[in-house]
Amino acid sequence: MARYDFASDNTAPAAPEAMEALVRANEAGFTPGYGSDPVTAAAADAVRALLETDAEVRFVASGTAANAICLAALARPFEAVLAHRHAHVLTDETGAPGLFGHGVGLTGLEGASGRIDPAGLEAVLAEPEVSHRQPPAALSLTQATEYGAVYPGEALAALCARAKSSGLGVHLDGARLANAAAAGFDVRTIGPMGVDLLVLGGAKSGMPPCEAIVIFDRALARRFDARLKQSGQLASKGRFLAAPFLGMLADGAWARRAAHANAMAARLAAACPFPLAHPVEANGVFVHMDEARLEALRTEGWFVYRFLDGSVRFMCSWATSAEAVDEIAAALRRIA
Amino acid sequence: MARYDFASDNTAPAAPEAMEALVRANEAGFTPGYGSDPVTAAAADAVRALLETDAEVRFVASGTAANAICLAALARPFEAVLAHRHAHVLTDETGAPGLFGHGVGLTGLEGASGRIDPAGLEAVLAEPEVSHRQPPAALSLTQATEYGAVYPGEALAALCARAKSSGLGVHLDGARLANAAAAGFDVRTIGPMGVDLLVLGGAKSGMPPCEAIVIFDRALARRFDARLKQSGQLASKGRFLAAPFLGMLADGAWARRAAHANAMAARLAAACPFPLAHPVEANGVFVHMDEARLEALRTEGWFVYRFLDGSVRFMCSWATSAEAVDEIAAALRRIA
Amino acid sequence: MARYDFASDNTAPAAPEAMEALVRANEAGFTPGYGSDPVTAAAADAVRALLETDAEVRFVASGTAANAICLAALARPFEAVLAHRHAHVLTDETGAPGLFGHGVGLTGLEGASGRIDPAGLEAVLAEPEVSHRQPPAALSLTQATEYGAVYPGEALAALCARAKSSGLGVHLDGARLANAAAAGFDVRTIGPMGVDLLVLGGAKSGMPPCEAIVIFDRALARRFDARLKQSGQLASKGRFLAAPFLGMLADGAWARRAAHANAMAARLAAACPFPLAHPVEANGVFVHMDEARLEALRTEGWFVYRFLDGSVRFMCSWATSAEAVDEIAAALRRIA
Amino acid sequence: MARYDFASDNTAPAAPEAMEALVRANEAGFTPGYGSDPVTAAAADAVRALLETDAEVRFVASGTAANAICLAALARPFEAVLAHRHAHVLTDETGAPGLFGHGVGLTGLEGASGRIDPAGLEAVLAEPEVSHRQPPAALSLTQATEYGAVYPGEALAALCARAKSSGLGVHLDGARLANAAAAGFDVRTIGPMGVDLLVLGGAKSGMPPCEAIVIFDRALARRFDARLKQSGQLASKGRFLAAPFLGMLADGAWARRAAHANAMAARLAAACPFPLAHPVEANGVFVHMDEARLEALRTEGWFVYRFLDGSVRFMCSWATSAEAVDEIAAALRRIA
């Protein structure tokens, strides 16, 4: 079988801190269900402490569902969500926002390396509203971006502020927020900048399948559990989705593991003989590579993806070893 | 805090066999995602072996989602699903079938102890079809039922056959199939009797949040992964949803643990001073109890639910101890 | 072919006032589309004058769509709408609220002759909210009711007030509001009593397919045209859906034609040898009649429906002639 | 008020033949509802005769709804519909396909003048299917196109055949099929070429709001009335949506009126001093015109739209007079 070390950040196992917390949560015996147990409460506190917020927190099993549920909470079916045209919600979730949002529109914006160009946002918001098009009701941001870039705090805040000034809600897809944080982004600014709903990634940060939804806009919290239950995302045994967060946040593993992933990406970028397609700011390395060479790499036993922009992606995670980086770098040099 | 031992079969922790398999799956290092890993393959084989079938198997995180996705696969929005009027899909899933099924109808049928009365099914199927009502397109069965009863195999097969003869698809909610099996129901008959889609329960059988969908009708398997992904139920780290099944099925823990839960229910039924509302055939005990006495029981520290039919429910699980049964039985005698 | 005079109030042709207005509207030459034409503006003014309100008014082609769109505007998918269990939205619209409302729940309430029993409403509103059930977010009322009864103004206002006091929105299905008005209900009280959205019936009042949506809650009016357009109910040639209202309201035909329909129902009730199942307060007559006699009536050439409550329904309309009433009364006497 | 003669082909009134049929249908007295009346039967026969087919025919009130309902019948929520990226279903229906299709995907294809480039279709169909993208299940064609072009019969048939060979369903948006027919397209080839569902335009052909859905694939006809009813498109007074077709088809007005519209477009194109952006093959004229000149034209009292491709559109209809063409042509020369 091929090696999947760099295929995605979700091919990795879960980190020890997450697994140990899971095992520990299981030893608590009988607990009430549907997120009303002590483990879930403690994990929610830990998320709030990380973000320095008093927001509501929920734990779910799927990032795709979490994103789609948030978008459905921010935009009605006859309205649209603005997002980078290569954002995960537009390109890799099989239309989940449309299912959960009942046909809600998705409008793609341009921007280098997955970062939305403010001028493009401005242009869309300046368009006159007509009844035969879905007008924008929400902005979806991604930090770190799909192309391994990290918005500077002020840039993200400026997009957020622009959206709010036109009355839009703001969703932040934080599947790789840990990597952005490790790259210097201050996650405590998310609430103050006006984000309404944050999906705080678990799986890509080294956890088993689990994600947190952080509800900064308290008005949106009303009946959110009913919303989750109807969407198949209110687990009866809720502690299993919360415990990994508790484990990863308790002693800083969340940040530390992400910093390692970023460092591995930097190591790979430094050793890679192919030209970089995007700046390496988080845990992904994107390079220009033709099809023959990609095929050659696969023949060497490494499975990686060609991405929507044509570049080839190498993802690092908490579990990526320096040895693996050196091995694939050697393979890359052989085929270059 | 109150004791939740009998509140539900999902207040229990996960069984050791499930947790150990989870931990073991995590040690496998990097694996491909979205259910294409070896653990998922082995778990699917184990499910097929249990059911003696070559059906397709998928692992998801939520029983509510699994049920709703199956109903959406069997009935279109302008059609209806027939189910017992107290079936979980009608009463306890916040309308999830309507969300995933885009407004699909749910028609409630009568029947004692959660078992559908064949005459009621016959009557609905005999109604002439009119365009201003949603005609039935699927039958949803539950084994064991919401009221702790178990269909005899021939009774279940007869309902199934009747539905098929009118062209309906058949869904089986097997959240507690293990308990039915422990009560004598032969799970190898499910495929041959004509069930199209089975939701094989994980959480209530002693696993962390995970369920299996068994696709007997292979035509329904086409693009099922896309269906799951759009529904937020195709986990990137799929092995975590499959491993518990592997652990529980490998050495018979699935059946053994359910047999224990059933035995605890029988023990409680035997010791309970309140009249039984339903036959105790699986892992639930339902009794007639007035509000004052229910309040008194809660004051004794035990949390249990009054159910839709007015009876009070006590659920047992793999984790229910004989000591706990004896303790609550003593409490019940005190308040009787 | 059988005679359909009493089968429904939509088997009748359109009244001359409606048709003449349609023809006249067509002579206006080129006009802007999508409801921005002068005929639509004048018709909206006429509706506002009738109801003594400054509400927003829209014209659509279908009562089923109008009702479903209104319910979707008042309740989210994980919430429920309360309505009489025999209300048209529950029993005769093929689940349209679920389609347009994305799985929104419908909770049936009891009450004689289609009027909701206040005690039943009270009981539902008193239930504690749990995340696994869809909590009520709106109340749907019908005036006149499905069984030809008319709520006294105070009774309707009391239901409305009770719903508002629990934060519910209120929808009024006014498919037969003209008949209620002709029976003495003051339509100018609808806005003040707190109705948020009224569907003002066109087809059953003697018009071609068209209905008006009256938006009393101005906050709901935002992007309502986009909502209608997405729902296939924002006609490009909007004047054709508005003109009939203009014609019927201009000189009082709306009220006059409904009064005639009511009078015909009274005439039939007086001559009918079968016991009445419901009070005859509007344009419908419901009688107890066994299957053999219903068959005999059909053999006499008259097509009528047996209704959900088991009674047989005879509907009168603007077009029902006294002669037809006398003819069917004679037939009824022959078979009695 | 500005003049709307060229703003759209739906700013025109209805043609006399349509209105007369409407008035005549109304004189038929009482008829059964929901499309089971003799007028609807006769109109369906007329449509079948026009297309030389024995397909099922339904009459609805809205082209947006008709298109969306057809797409929902051909593609499931986790699948996608392929269409020209400027097709009406993608750009001008407020996301109606997503609402009726529950999040069904829409994939835009390129092609000059609204005609789909076969190479683009080929490329999309050649893409490997992955579970995180919505795979194509249907092709939506438009004849005549949004840019006034007409597919040659063989070109349309070739696209259709290519789609069928990959197992896709085919929808044809025929809002302006009459204009395509007047330009030489043989509508009798639609069925044989493999179209499954055709929306045959009424409104843009000179009728009041009404459209026909032609169901060539009889398997799709099952429960289509229930589908329509749930979608708010099964009119109780169905004859009003069918009669205009009867009137327009009876003596050839449908074709004659469209030929006039096309002739007016040709006259305008010949007299227009601005360069044409698209070939003038049906009833639309698209020209290159800068913003200042468009403003000047509006100041002259003519309202027209700038289209998605940047060109300015002038639509002709059955009601466009040669005098109006000459007037606007004079205005265009003044501002050129």
PDB file of C-alpha atoms in Angstrom, chain C residues 178-274:
ATOM      1  CA  ALA C 178     -64.540  35.959   1.983  1.00  0.00           C
ATOM      2  CA  ASN C 179     -67.072  33.447   3.262  1.00  0.00           C
ATOM      3  CA  ALA C 180     -66.114  34.201   6.853  1.00  0.00           C
ATOM      4  CA  ALA C 181     -66.468  37.907   6.148  1.00  0.00           C
ATOM      5  CA  ALA C 182     -69.878  37.318   4.611  1.00  0.00           C
ATOM      6  CA  ALA C 183     -70.768  35.457   7.805  1.00  0.00           C
ATOM      7  CA  GLY C 184     -69.922  38.500   9.889  1.00  0.00           C
ATOM      8  CA  PHE C 185     -66.206  38.227  10.610  1.00  0.00           C
ATOM      9  CA  ASP C 186     -64.583  41.655  10.477  1.00  0.00           C
ATOM     10  CA  VAL C 187     -61.476  41.299   8.325  1.00  0.00           C
ATOM     11  CA  ARG C 188     -60.154  44.630   9.570  1.00  0.00           C
ATOM     12  CA  THR C 189     -59.371  42.964  12.901  1.00  0.00           C
ATOM     13  CA  ILE C 190     -56.817  40.586  11.377  1.00  0.00           C
ATOM     14  CA  GLY C 191     -53.873  42.961  11.539  1.00  0.00           C
ATOM     15  CA  PRO C 192     -54.617  44.320  15.011  1.00  0.00           C
ATOM     16  CA  MET C 193     -55.086  40.836  16.491  1.00  0.00           C
ATOM     17  CA  GLY C 194     -51.480  40.009  15.603  1.00  0.00           C
ATOM     18  CA  VAL C 195     -51.600  37.858  12.488  1.00  0.00           C
ATOM     19  CA  ASP C 196     -48.165  38.040  10.855  1.00  0.00           C
ATOM     20  CA  LEU C 197     -48.959  36.505   7.485  1.00  0.00           C
ATOM     21  CA  LEU C 198     -52.360  36.108   5.836  1.00  0.00           C
ATOM     22  CA  VAL C 199     -53.075  34.098   2.739  1.00  0.00           C
ATOM     23  CA  LEU C 200     -56.076  35.786   1.205  1.00  0.00           C
ATOM     24  CA  GLY C 201     -57.817  33.326  -1.039  1.00  0.00           C
ATOM     25  CA  GLY C 202     -58.511  34.068  -4.664  1.00  0.00           C
ATOM     26  CA  ALA C 203     -59.457  30.788  -6.344  1.00  0.00           C
ATOM     27  CA  LYS C 204     -62.141  29.759  -3.871  1.00  0.00           C
ATOM     28  CA  SER C 205     -63.587  33.267  -3.895  1.00  0.00           C
ATOM     29  CA  GLY C 206     -64.320  33.139  -7.589  1.00  0.00           C
ATOM     30  CA  MET C 207     -61.030  34.018  -9.220  1.00  0.00           C
ATOM     31  CA  PRO C 208     -58.729  32.174 -11.613  1.00  0.00           C
ATOM     32  CA  PRO C 209     -55.657  30.653  -9.890  1.00  0.00           C
ATOM     33  CA  CYS C 210     -54.312  33.502  -7.725  1.00  0.00           C
ATOM     34  CA  GLU C 211     -53.910  34.229  -4.045  1.00  0.00           C
ATOM     35  CA  ALA C 212     -52.645  37.199  -2.084  1.00  0.00           C
ATOM     36  CA  ILE C 213     -50.078  37.070   0.697  1.00  0.00           C
ATOM     37  CA  VAL C 214     -50.500  39.897   3.171  1.00  0.00           C
ATOM     38  CA  ILE C 215     -47.372  40.608   5.216  1.00  0.00           C
ATOM     39  CA  PHE C 216     -48.435  42.372   8.394  1.00  0.00           C
ATOM     40  CA  ASP C 217     -45.088  41.880  10.100  1.00  0.00           C
ATOM     41  CA  ARG C 218     -42.931  44.215   8.047  1.00  0.00           C
ATOM     42  CA  ALA C 219     -39.713  42.554   9.209  1.00  0.00           C
ATOM     43  CA  LEU C 220     -40.848  39.478   7.289  1.00  0.00           C
ATOM     44  CA  ALA C 221     -41.174  41.529   4.115  1.00  0.00           C
ATOM     45  CA  ARG C 222     -37.404  41.847   3.685  1.00  0.00           C
ATOM     46  CA  ARG C 223     -36.325  39.830   0.635  1.00  0.00           C
ATOM     47  CA  PHE C 224     -39.797  38.344   0.348  1.00  0.00           C
ATOM     48  CA  ASP C 225     -39.620  38.744  -3.429  1.00  0.00           C
ATOM     49  CA  ALA C 226     -36.422  36.676  -3.494  1.00  0.00           C
ATOM     50  CA  ARG C 227     -38.187  34.099  -1.352  1.00  0.00           C
ATOM     51  CA  LEU C 228     -41.117  34.037  -3.783  1.00  0.00           C
ATOM     52  CA  LYS C 229     -38.898  33.898  -6.847  1.00  0.00           C
ATOM     53  CA  GLN C 230     -36.931  30.940  -5.482  1.00  0.00           C
ATOM     54  CA  SER C 231     -40.224  29.247  -4.671  1.00  0.00           C
ATOM     55  CA  GLY C 232     -41.524  29.694  -8.211  1.00  0.00           C
ATOM     56  CA  GLN C 233     -44.154  32.185  -7.088  1.00  0.00           C
ATOM     57  CA  LEU C 234     -42.925  35.512  -8.418  1.00  0.00           C
ATOM     58  CA  ALA C 235     -44.633  35.674 -11.783  1.00  0.00           C
ATOM     59  CA  SER C 236     -42.924  37.604 -14.546  1.00  0.00           C
ATOM     60  CA  LYS C 237     -46.337  38.663 -15.859  1.00  0.00           C
ATOM     61  CA  GLY C 238     -47.503  39.581 -12.390  1.00  0.00           C
ATOM     62  CA  ARG C 239     -50.518  41.583 -13.437  1.00  0.00           C
ATOM     63  CA  PHE C 240     -52.412  38.430 -14.313  1.00  0.00           C
ATOM     64  CA  LEU C 241     -52.305  37.278 -10.684  1.00  0.00           C
ATOM     65  CA  ALA C 242     -53.266  40.674  -9.307  1.00  0.00           C
ATOM     66  CA  ALA C 243     -55.978  41.783 -11.713  1.00  0.00           C
ATOM     67  CA  PRO C 244     -58.650  39.372 -10.438  1.00  0.00           C
ATOM     68  CA  PHE C 245     -58.329  40.853  -6.957  1.00  0.00           C
ATOM     69  CA  LEU C 246     -58.701  44.308  -8.406  1.00  0.00           C
ATOM     70  CA  GLY C 247     -61.853  43.261 -10.207  1.00  0.00           C
ATOM     71  CA  MET C 248     -63.418  41.469  -7.260  1.00  0.00           C
ATOM     72  CA  LEU C 249     -62.603  44.140  -4.696  1.00  0.00           C
ATOM     73  CA  ALA C 250     -63.387  47.223  -6.767  1.00  0.00           C
ATOM     74  CA  ASP C 251     -67.145  47.213  -6.370  1.00  0.00           C
ATOM     75  CA  GLY C 252     -67.666  44.734  -3.564  1.00  0.00           C
ATOM     76  CA  ALA C 253     -68.057  41.601  -5.657  1.00  0.00           C
ATOM     77  CA  TRP C 254     -65.706  39.794  -3.285  1.00  0.00           C
ATOM     78  CA  ALA C 255     -68.150  40.121  -0.378  1.00  0.00           C
ATOM     79  CA  ARG C 256     -71.287  39.869  -2.496  1.00  0.00           C
ATOM     80  CA  ARG C 257     -70.255  36.668  -4.252  1.00  0.00           C
ATOM     81  CA  ALA C 258     -69.258  35.058  -0.952  1.00  0.00           C
ATOM     82  CA  ALA C 259     -72.578  36.013   0.599  1.00  0.00           C
ATOM     83  CA  HIS C 260     -74.303  34.241  -2.270  1.00  0.00           C
ATOM     84  CA  ALA C 261     -72.224  31.112  -1.701  1.00  0.00           C
ATOM     85  CA  ASN C 262     -73.089  31.150   1.989  1.00  0.00           C
ATOM     86  CA  ALA C 263     -76.778  31.616   1.190  1.00  0.00           C
ATOM     87  CA  MET C 264     -76.715  28.635  -1.141  1.00  0.00           C
ATOM     88  CA  ALA C 265     -75.155  26.524   1.621  1.00  0.00           C
ATOM     89  CA  ALA C 266     -77.896  27.612   3.993  1.00  0.00           C
ATOM     90  CA  ARG C 267     -80.504  26.754   1.392  1.00  0.00           C
ATOM     91  CA  LEU C 268     -79.021  23.318   0.910  1.00  0.00           C
ATOM     92  CA  ALA C 269     -78.734  22.716   4.649  1.00  0.00           C
ATOM     93  CA  ALA C 270     -82.375  23.616   5.084  1.00  0.00           C
ATOM     94  CA  ALA C 271     -83.472  21.227   2.359  1.00  0.00           C
ATOM     95  CA  CYS C 272     -81.143  18.372   3.184  1.00  0.00           C
ATOM     96  CA  PRO C 273     -82.692  15.284   4.764  1.00  0.00           C
ATOM     97  CA  PHE C 274     -79.391  14.081   6.257  1.00  0.00           C
TER      98      PHE C 274
END
